[in-house]
Coordinates of C-alpha atoms in Angstrom, one line a residue:
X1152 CA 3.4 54.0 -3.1
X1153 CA 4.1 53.1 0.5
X1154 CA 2.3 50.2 2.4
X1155 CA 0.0 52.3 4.1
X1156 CA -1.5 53.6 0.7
X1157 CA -2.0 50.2 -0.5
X1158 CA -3.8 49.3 2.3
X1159 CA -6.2 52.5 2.3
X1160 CA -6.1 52.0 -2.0
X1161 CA -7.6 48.5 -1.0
X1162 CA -10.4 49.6 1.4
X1163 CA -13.7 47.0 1.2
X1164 CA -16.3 48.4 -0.8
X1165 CA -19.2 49.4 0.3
X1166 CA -22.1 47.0 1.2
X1167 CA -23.7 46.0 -2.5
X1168 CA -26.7 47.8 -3.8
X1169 CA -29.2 44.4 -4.6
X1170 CA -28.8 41.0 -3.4
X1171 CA -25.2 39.6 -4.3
X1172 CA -26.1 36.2 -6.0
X1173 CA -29.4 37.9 -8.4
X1174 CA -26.5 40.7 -9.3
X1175 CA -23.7 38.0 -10.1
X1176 CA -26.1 35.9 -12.1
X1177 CA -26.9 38.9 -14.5
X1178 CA -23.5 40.7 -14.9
X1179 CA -22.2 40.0 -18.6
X1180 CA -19.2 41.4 -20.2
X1181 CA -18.4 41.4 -24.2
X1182 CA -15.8 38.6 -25.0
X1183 CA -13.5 39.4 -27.7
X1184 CA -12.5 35.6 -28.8
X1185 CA -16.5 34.8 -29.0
X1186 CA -17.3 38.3 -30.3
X1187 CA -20.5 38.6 -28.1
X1188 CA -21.5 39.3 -24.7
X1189 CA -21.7 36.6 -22.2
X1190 CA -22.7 35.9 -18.5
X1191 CA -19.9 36.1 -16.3
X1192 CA -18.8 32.6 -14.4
X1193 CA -15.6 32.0 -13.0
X1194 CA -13.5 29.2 -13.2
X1195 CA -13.5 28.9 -9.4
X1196 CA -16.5 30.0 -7.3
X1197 CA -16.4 32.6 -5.9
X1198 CA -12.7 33.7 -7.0
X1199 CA -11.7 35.5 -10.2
X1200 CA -7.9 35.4 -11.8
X1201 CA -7.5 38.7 -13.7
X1202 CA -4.6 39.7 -15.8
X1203 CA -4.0 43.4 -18.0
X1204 CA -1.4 44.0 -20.1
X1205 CA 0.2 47.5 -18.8
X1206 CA 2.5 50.2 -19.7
X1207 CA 6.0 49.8 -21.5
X1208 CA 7.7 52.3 -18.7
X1209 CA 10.2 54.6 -20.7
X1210 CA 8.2 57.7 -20.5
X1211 CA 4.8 59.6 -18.5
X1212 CA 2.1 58.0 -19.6
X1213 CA -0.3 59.1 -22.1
X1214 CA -4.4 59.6 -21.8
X1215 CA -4.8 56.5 -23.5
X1216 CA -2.7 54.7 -20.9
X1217 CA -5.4 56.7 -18.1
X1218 CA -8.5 55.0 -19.7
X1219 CA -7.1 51.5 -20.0
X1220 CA -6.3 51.6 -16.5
X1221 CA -9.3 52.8 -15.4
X1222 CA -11.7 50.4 -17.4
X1223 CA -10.1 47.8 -15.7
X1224 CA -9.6 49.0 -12.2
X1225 CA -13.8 49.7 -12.7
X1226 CA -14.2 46.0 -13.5
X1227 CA -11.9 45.3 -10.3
X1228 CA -13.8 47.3 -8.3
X1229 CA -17.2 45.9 -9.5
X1230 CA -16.1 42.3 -9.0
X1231 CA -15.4 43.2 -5.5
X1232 CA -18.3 45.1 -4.9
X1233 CA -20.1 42.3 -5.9
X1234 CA -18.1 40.4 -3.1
X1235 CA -15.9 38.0 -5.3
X1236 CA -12.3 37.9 -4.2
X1237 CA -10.3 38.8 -7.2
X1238 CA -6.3 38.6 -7.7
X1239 CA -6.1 41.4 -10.5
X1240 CA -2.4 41.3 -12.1
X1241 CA -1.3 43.8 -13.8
X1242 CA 2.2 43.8 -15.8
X1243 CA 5.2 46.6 -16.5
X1244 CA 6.9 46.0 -19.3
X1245 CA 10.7 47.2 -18.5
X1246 CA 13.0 45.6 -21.1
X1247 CA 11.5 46.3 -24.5
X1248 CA 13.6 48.5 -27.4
X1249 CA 11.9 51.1 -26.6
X1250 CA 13.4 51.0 -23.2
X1251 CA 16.9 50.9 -24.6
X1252 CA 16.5 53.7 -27.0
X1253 CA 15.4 56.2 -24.9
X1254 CA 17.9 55.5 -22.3
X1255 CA 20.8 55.3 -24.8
X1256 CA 19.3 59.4 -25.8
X1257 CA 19.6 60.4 -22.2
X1258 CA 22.8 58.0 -21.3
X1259 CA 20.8 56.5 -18.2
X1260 CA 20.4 52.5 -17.4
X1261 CA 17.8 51.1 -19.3
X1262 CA 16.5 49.3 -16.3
X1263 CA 16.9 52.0 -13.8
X1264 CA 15.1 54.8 -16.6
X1265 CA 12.3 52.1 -16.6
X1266 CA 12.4 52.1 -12.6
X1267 CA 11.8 55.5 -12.6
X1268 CA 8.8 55.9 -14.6
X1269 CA 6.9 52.8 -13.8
X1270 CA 6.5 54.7 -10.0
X1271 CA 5.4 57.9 -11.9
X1272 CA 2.9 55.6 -13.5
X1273 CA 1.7 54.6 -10.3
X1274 CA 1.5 58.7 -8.8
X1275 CA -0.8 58.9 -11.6
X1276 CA -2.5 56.0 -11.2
X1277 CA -3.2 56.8 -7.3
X1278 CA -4.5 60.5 -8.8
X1279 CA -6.8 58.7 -10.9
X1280 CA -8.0 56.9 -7.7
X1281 CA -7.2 53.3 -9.2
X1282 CA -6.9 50.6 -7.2
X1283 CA -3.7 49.2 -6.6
X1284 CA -3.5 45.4 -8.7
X1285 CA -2.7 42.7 -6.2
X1286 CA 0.5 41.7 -8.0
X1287 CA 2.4 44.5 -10.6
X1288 CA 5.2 41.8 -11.9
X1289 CA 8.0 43.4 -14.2
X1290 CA 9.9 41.6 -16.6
X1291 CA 13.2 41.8 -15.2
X1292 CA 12.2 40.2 -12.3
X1293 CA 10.9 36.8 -13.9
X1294 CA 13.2 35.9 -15.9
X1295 CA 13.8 32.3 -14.9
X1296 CA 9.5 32.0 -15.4
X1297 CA 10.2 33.6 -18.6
X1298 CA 13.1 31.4 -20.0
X1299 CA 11.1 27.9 -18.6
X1300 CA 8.5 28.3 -20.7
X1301 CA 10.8 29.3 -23.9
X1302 CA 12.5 26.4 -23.4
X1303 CA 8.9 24.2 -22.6
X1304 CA 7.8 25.4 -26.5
X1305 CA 11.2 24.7 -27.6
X1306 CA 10.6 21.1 -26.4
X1307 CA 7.1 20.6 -27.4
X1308 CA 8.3 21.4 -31.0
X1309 CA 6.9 25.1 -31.3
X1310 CA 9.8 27.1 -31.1
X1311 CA 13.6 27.0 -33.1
X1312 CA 16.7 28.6 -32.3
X1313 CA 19.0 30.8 -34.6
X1314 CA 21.9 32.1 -33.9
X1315 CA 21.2 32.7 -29.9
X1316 CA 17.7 34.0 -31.1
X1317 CA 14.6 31.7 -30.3
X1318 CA 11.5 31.9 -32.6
X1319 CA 7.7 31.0 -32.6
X1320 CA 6.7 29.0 -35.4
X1321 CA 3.5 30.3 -36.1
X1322 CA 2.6 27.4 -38.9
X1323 CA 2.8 24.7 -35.7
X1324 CA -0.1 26.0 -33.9
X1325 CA -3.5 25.6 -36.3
X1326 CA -5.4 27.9 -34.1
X1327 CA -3.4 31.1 -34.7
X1328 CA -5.6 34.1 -35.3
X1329 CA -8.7 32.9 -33.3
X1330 CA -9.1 36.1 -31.6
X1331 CA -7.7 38.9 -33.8
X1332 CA -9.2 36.7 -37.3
X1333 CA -6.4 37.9 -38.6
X1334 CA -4.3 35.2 -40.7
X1335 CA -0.9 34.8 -40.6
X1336 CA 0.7 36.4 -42.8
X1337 CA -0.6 39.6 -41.3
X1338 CA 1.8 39.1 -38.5
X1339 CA 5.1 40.9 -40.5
X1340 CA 3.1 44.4 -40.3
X1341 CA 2.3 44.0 -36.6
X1342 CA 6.2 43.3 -35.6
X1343 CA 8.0 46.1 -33.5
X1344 CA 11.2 45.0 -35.6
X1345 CA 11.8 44.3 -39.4
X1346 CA 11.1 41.0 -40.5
X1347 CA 14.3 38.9 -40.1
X1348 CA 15.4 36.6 -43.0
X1349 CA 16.4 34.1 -40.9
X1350 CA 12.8 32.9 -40.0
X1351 CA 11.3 30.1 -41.3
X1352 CA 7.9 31.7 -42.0
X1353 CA 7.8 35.5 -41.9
X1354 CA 5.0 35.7 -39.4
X1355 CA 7.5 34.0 -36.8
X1356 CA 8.1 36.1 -33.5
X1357 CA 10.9 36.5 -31.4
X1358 CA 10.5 34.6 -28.1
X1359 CA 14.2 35.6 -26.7
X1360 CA 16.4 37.7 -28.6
X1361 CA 20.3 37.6 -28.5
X1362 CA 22.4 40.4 -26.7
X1363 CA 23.7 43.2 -28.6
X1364 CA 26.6 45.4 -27.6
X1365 CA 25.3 48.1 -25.3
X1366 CA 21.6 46.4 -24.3
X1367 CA 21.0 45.1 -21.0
X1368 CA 21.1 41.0 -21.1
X1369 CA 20.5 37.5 -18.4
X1370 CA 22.2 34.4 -19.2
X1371 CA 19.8 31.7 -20.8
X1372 CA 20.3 28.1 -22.4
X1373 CA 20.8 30.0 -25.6
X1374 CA 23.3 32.6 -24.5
X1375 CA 23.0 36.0 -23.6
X1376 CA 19.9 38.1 -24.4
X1377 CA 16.6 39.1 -23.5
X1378 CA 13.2 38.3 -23.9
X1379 CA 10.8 39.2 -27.0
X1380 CA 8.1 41.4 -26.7
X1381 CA 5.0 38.6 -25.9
X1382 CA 6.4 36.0 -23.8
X1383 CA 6.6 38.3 -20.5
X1384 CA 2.8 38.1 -20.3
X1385 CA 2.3 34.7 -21.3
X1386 CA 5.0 33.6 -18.6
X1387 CA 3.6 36.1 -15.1
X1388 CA 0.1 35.6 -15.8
X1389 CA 1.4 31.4 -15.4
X1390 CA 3.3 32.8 -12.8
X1391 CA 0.4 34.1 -10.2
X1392 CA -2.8 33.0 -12.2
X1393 CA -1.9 29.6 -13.7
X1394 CA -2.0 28.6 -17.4
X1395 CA -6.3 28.7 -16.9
X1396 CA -7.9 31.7 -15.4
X1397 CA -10.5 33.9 -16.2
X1398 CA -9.9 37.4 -17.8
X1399 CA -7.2 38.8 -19.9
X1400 CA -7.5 42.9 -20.9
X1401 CA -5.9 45.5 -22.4
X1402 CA -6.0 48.0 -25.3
X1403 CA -8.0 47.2 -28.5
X1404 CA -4.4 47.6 -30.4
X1405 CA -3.0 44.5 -28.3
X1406 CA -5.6 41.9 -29.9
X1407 CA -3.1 41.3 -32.8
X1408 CA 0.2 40.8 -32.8
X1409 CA -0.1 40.6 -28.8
X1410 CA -2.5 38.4 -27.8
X1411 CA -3.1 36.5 -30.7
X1412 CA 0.9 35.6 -30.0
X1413 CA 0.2 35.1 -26.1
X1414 CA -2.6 32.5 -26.8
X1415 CA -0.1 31.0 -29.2
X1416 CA 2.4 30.8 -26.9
X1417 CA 0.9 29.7 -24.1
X1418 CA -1.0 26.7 -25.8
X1419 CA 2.4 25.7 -26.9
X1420 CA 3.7 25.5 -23.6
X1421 CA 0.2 24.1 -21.8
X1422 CA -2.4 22.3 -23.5
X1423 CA -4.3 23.4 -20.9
X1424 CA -3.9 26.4 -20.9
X1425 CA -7.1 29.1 -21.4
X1426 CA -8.6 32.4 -20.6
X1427 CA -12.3 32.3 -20.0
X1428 CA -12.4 36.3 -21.4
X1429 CA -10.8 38.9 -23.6
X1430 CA -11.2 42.0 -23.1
X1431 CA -10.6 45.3 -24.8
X1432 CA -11.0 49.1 -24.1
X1433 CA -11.6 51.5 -26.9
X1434 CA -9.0 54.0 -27.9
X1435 CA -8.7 57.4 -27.3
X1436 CA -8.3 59.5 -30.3
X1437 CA -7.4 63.0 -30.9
X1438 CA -9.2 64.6 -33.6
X1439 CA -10.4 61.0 -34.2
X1440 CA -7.0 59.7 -34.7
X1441 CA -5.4 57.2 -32.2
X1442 CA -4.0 59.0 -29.3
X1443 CA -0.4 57.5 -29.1
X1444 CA 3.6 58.5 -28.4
X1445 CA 4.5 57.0 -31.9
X1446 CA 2.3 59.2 -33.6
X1447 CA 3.3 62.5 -31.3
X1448 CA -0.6 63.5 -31.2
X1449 CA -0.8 62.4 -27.2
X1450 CA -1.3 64.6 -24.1
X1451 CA 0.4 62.7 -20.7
X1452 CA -1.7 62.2 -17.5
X1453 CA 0.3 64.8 -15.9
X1454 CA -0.8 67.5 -18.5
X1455 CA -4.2 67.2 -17.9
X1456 CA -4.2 66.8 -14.2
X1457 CA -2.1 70.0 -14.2
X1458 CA -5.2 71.8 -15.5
X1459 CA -8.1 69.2 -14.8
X1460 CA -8.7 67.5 -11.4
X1461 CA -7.9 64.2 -11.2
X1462 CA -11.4 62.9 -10.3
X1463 CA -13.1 65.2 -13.5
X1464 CA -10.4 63.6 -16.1
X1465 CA -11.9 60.1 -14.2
X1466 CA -15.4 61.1 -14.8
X1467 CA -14.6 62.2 -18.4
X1468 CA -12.9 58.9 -19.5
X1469 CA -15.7 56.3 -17.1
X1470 CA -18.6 58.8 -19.2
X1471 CA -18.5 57.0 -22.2
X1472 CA -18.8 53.1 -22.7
X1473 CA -15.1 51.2 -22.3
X1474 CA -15.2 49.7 -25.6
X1475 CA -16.3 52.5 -27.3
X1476 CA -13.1 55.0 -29.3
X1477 CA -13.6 58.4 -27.3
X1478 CA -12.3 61.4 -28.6
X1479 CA -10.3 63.9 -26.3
X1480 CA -12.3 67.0 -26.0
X1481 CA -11.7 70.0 -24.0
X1482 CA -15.1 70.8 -23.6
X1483 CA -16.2 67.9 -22.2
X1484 CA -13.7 67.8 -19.9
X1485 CA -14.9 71.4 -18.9
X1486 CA -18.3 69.7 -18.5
X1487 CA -16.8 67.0 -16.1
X1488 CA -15.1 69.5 -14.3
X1489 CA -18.1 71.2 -13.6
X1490 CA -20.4 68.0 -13.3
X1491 CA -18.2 66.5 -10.4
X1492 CA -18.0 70.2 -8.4
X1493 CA -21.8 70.2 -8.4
X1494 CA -21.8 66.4 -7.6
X1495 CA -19.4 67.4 -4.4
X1496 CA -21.0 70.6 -4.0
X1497 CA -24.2 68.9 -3.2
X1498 CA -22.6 66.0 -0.7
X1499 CA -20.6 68.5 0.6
X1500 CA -24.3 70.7 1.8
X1501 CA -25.9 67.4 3.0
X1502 CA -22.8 66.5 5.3
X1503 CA -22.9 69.6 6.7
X1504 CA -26.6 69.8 7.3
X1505 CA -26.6 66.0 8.2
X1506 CA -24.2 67.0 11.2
X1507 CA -26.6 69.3 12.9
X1508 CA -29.9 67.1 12.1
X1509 CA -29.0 64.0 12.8
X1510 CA -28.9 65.6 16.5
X1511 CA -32.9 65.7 16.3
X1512 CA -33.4 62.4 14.8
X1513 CA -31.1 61.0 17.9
X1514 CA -33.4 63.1 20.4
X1515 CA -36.6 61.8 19.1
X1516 CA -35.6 58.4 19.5
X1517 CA -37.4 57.2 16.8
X1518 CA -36.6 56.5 12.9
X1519 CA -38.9 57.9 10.8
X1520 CA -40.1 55.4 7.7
X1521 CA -38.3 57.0 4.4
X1522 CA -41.5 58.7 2.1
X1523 CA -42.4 57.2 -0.9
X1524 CA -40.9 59.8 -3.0
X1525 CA -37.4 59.1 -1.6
X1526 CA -37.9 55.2 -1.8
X1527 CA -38.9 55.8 -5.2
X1528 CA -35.3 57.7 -6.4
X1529 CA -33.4 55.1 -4.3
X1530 CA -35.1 52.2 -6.2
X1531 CA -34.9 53.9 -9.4
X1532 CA -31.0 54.8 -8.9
X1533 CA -30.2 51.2 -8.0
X1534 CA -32.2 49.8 -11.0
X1535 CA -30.2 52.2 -13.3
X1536 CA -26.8 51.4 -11.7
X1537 CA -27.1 47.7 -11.7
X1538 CA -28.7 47.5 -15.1
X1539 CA -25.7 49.8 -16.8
X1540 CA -22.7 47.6 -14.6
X1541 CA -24.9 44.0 -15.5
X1542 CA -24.6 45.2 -19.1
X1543 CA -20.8 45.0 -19.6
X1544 CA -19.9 47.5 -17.8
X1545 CA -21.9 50.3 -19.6
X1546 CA -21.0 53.6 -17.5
X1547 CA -21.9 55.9 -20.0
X1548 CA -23.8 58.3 -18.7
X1549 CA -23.9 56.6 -16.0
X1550 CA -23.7 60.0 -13.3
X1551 CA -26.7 61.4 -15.1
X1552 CA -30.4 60.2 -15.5
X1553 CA -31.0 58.4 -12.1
X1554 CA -27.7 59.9 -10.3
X1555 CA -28.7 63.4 -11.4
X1556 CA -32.4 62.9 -9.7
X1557 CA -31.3 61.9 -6.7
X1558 CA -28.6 64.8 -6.5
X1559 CA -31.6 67.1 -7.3
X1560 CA -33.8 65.3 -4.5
X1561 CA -31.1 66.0 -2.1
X1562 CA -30.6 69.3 -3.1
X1563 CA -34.9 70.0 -2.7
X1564 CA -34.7 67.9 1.0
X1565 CA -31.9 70.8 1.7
X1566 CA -34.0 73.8 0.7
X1567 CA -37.3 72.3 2.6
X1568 CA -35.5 71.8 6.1
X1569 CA -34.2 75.3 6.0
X1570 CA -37.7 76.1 6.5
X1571 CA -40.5 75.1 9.1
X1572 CA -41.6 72.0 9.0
X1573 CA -44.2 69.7 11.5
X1574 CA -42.0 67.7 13.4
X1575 CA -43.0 64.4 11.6
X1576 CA -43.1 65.6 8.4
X1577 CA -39.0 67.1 9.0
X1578 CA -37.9 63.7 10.7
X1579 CA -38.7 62.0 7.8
X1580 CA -37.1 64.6 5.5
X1581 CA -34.0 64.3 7.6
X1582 CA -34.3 60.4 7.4
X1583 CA -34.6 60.9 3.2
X1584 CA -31.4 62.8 3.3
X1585 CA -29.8 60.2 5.2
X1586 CA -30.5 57.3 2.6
X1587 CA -30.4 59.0 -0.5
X1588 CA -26.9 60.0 0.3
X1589 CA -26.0 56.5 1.6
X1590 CA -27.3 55.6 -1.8
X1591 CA -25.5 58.3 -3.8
X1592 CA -22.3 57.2 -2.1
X1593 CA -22.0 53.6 -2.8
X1594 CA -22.7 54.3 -6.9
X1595 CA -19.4 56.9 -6.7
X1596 CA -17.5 54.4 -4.3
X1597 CA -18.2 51.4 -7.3
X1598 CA -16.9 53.7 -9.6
X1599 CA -14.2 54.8 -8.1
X1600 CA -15.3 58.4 -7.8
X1601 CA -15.8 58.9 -3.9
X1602 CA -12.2 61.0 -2.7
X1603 CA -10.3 59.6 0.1
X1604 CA -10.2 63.3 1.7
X1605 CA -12.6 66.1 2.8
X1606 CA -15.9 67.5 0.2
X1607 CA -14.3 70.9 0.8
X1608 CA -10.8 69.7 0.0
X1609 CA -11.9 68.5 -3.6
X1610 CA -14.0 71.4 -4.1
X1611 CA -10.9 73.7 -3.3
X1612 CA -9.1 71.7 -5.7
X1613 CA -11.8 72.2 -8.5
X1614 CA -11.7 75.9 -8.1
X1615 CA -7.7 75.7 -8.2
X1616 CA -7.7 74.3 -11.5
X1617 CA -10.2 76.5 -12.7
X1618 CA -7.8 79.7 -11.9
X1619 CA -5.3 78.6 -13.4
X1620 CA -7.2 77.5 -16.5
X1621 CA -8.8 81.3 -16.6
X1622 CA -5.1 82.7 -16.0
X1623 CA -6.6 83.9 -12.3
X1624 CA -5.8 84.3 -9.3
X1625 CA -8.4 83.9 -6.0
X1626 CA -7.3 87.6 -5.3
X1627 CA -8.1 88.5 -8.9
X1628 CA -11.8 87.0 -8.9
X1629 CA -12.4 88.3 -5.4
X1630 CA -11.4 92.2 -6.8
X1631 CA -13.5 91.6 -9.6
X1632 CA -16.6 90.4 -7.7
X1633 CA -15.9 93.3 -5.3
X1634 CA -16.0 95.7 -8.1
X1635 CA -19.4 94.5 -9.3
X1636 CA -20.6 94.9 -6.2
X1637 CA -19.6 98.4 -6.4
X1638 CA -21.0 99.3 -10.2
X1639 CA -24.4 96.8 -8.6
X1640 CA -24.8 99.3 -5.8
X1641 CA -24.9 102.5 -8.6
X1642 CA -27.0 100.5 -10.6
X1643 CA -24.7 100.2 -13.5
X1644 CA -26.3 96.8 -14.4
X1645 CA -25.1 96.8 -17.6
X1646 CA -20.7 96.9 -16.6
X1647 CA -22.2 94.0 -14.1
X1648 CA -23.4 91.9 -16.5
X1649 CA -20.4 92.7 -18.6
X1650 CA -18.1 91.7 -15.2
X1651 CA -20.0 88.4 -15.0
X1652 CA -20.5 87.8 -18.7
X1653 CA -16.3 88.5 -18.4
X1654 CA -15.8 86.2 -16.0
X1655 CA -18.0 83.2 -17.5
X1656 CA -16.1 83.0 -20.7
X1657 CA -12.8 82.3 -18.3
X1658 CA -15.2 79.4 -16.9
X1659 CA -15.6 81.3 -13.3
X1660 CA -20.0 81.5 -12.7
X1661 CA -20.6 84.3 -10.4
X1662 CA -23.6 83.1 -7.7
X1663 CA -25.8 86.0 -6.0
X1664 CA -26.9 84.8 -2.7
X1665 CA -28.6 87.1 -1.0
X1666 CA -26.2 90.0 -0.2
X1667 CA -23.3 87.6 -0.7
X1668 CA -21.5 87.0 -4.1
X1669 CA -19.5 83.8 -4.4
X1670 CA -18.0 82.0 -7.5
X1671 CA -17.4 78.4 -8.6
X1672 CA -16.2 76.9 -12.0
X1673 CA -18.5 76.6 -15.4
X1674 CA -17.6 75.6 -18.5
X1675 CA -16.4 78.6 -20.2
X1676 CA -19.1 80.3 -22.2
X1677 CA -18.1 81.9 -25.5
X1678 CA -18.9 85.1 -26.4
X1679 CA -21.9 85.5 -29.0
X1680 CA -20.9 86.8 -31.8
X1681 CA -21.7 90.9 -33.1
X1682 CA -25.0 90.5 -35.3
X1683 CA -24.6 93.0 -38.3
X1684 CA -27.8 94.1 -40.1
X1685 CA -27.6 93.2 -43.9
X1686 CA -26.5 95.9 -45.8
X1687 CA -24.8 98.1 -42.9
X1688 CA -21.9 100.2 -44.0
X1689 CA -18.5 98.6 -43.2
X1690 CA -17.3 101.9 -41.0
X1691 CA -20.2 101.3 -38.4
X1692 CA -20.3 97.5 -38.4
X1693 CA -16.4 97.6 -37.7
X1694 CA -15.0 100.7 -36.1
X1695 CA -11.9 102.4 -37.8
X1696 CA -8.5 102.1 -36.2

């Protein structure tokens, strides 16, 4: 991603919906080391230190990569929007045996394999609309941070060398499994490696491992190697957020080993050291197991968005509470599909009215007072949307209830300008349009969901993927709706429902408008199945070959 798509990435939000200080005195998110929900205060007024644990680059990444991501860049974006000035780091992992593996399969450099697909991550992460972090450290490039505070735990009498490897002992820090409540022993089953006989205690982790023939490896006071799997995090958030700051995420499978080993580690190394919150997005699971490369059941970002928009796959994952498991479902990503078309659909019909009416409000000179029933919706969508983000972040269903009124409002304000109005009565129509969209806007902008390019550019995009998800082409739907039009006008009504009936199980609606026949994407409606009266003869419930 080039500078200039930072920069637009990082736009400032829109002005807050509610008064900044009321908003940031009620906003609580669920800590995982206190296992409850607190109030949100910063360690520093005003400013917040956030750290996520990201992707091990050595291959696309996986829906369940997608939905940590954007739980997070949600909280970033809501910390902003209510105007703190965060410093959001967010780590890639690109030494790891992983790594090595796959590049020793295809014969590339480990580091330069890694390279690679930590910027695909980030083409996925810009289709996803997530914010670029403020700092994306990778391993390789902080090895001197790394290898400092090895040999700071080394000193303080929390870590032992073994033949060039360095190792965490676990029975040094009283405090281990605080987070996770998982005791120590548990430690061996959540190792990457097998346990190593050389250790001390089993649950010991490797803090910097020696070089092997054929692995990439930096020069360190113990010889050659590389780090161990926890350190890197413990040593880059140091790096750009200090040994205190304020809140540390990631995946509900990094609690333990992970983090449990991070706050062990950086303890060790700084007494001072402490993160204010944990927190920890749900899984997603496919057919309500854990979606994940290891166990081969995954589907990469790229998959879906080759079939999906971007912006529904968003909607889908931000439709369900972050801490919540979701289960991968095509039909409701059908359903977000079609949610965010009408979503864009309707701005897209207020824009374009908006940019003839506005004309008449200008002429009159006057603004109008917004009617009660418009006030009403705006309140009402504000009270929704701060309550749900006040409440840990609780976006599900967040684009329906409140949302979905105001959508409907603006849809009724578009029908009832089309017709005659007194003047008064139409300025203040126009002047309802105007705010509930303004309204309407800033919930999508929070979340991430308002496109950085045209209403009819994401709605052409919608329909795209919805051809090639019914195996259609434009030309194809556009001979079949001229054919109905045909068997309409010799009032065959029976082939024309059969056309649109067709048509609506390939997820393509056919919508009459007057003379005019258009289309837009549904979710695909299956056909009902043949209902055979009890005791009909086989040959005429199923007709013979």
């Amino acid at each position: 991603m080039d500078n200039s798509e930072q920069e637009s990435n990082q736009k400032k939000p829109q002005e807050p919906m509610g008064d900044v200080k009321k908003l940031r005195d009620r906003f609580g998110v669920y800590n995982t080391m206190s296992k409850k929900k607190e109030l949100f205060k910063p360690k520093v007024d005003g400013k917040v230190g956030m750290y996520v644990c990201g992707v091990t680059a050595y291959d696309f990444s996986h829906l369940g990569h997608a939905r940590a991501a954007i739980a997070f860049d949600l909280l970033y974006r809501y910390l902003q929007h209510l105007e703190y000035e965060v410093t959001y780091v967010r780590n890639f992992t690109d030494v790891d045996d992983k790594i090595i593996r796959r590049a020793n399969e295809t014969g590339e450099d480990p580091l330069s394999l890694s390279d690679r697909y930590c910027k695909e991550y980030n083409v996925d992460m810009a289709d996803l609309q997530c914010l670029s972090p403020t700092h994306e450290p990778r391993v390789s490039e902080h090895m001197e941070e790394i290898e400092d505070m090895i040999t700071q735990i080394i000193e303080k009498g929390f870590g032992y060398v073994v033949d060039g490897d360095v190792f965490f002992a676990v029975d040094k820090f009283p405090n281990y499994g605080n987070l996770s409540g998982q005791r120590q022993e548990n430690n061996r089953a959540g190792e990457r490696v097998a346990v190593d006989s050389r250790k001390r205690n089993p649950s010991d982790f490797a803090l910097w491992k020696a070089a092997k023939p054929g692995e990439p490896s930096w020069d360190s006071p113990w010889g050659h190697g590389r780090p161990g799997w926890h350190i890197e995090c413990s040593a880059m958030s140091a790096r750009y957020l200090s040994f205190r700051f304020d809140i540390h995420g990631g995946g509900l499978d990094l609690i333990f080993p992970h983090h449990e080993n991070e706050i062990a580690q950086s303890c060790a190394a700084c007494e001072e050291s402490g993160v204010s919150y944990w927190m920890h997005n749900g899984h997603v699971t496919n057919n309500n197991e854990k979606m994940s490369k290891s166990l081969g059941n995954f589907f990469t970002i790229r998959q879906i968005t080759e079939r999906y928009h971007p912006l529904a796959l968003r909607y889908f994952l931000i439709n369900a509470h972050y801490r919540s498991p979701l289960n991968y479902s095509v039909v409701q990503l059908e359903g977000a599909s079609e949610a965010v078309f009408y979503i864009y659909q309707t701005l897209k019909d207020c824009e374009d009215a908006l940019s003839q009416l506005q004309e008449e409000c200008i002429k009159d000179g006057k603004k109008p007072q917004t009617p009660p029933d418009a006030k009403g919706c705006i309140e009402k969508l504000q009270k929704e949307f701060q309550d749900k983000m006040s409440d840990d972040l609780n976006t599900s269903l967040i684009l329906t209830g409140a949302f979905l009124d105001a959508l409907k409002l603006v849809n009724n304000l578009l029908t009832m300008l089309k017709k005659k109005q007194q003047k008064q009565k139409r300025l203040s129509s126009i002047q309802s349009l105007i705010e509930v969209e303004k309204e309407v806007k800033k919930v999508l902008d929070v979340l991430g969901m308002l496109p950085p390019y045209s209403y009819a550019e994401v709605l052409q995009q919608l329909k795209d993927k919805a051809l090639i998800r019914a195996g259609l082409t434009e030309d194809d739907v556009l001979r079949t709706i001229k054919e109905r039009v045909e068997v309409r006008k010799n009032k065959d009504f029976l082939r024309s429902d059969q056309i649109r009936a067709e048509l609506q199980q390939k997820g393509i609606a056919l919508m009459d408008i007057g003379t005019e026949t258009t289309w837009r994407p549904c979710v695909p409606v299956q056909p009902e199945p043949e209902v055979v009266a009890v005791g009909e003869p086989k040959a005429l419930a199923e007709p013979a070959e």
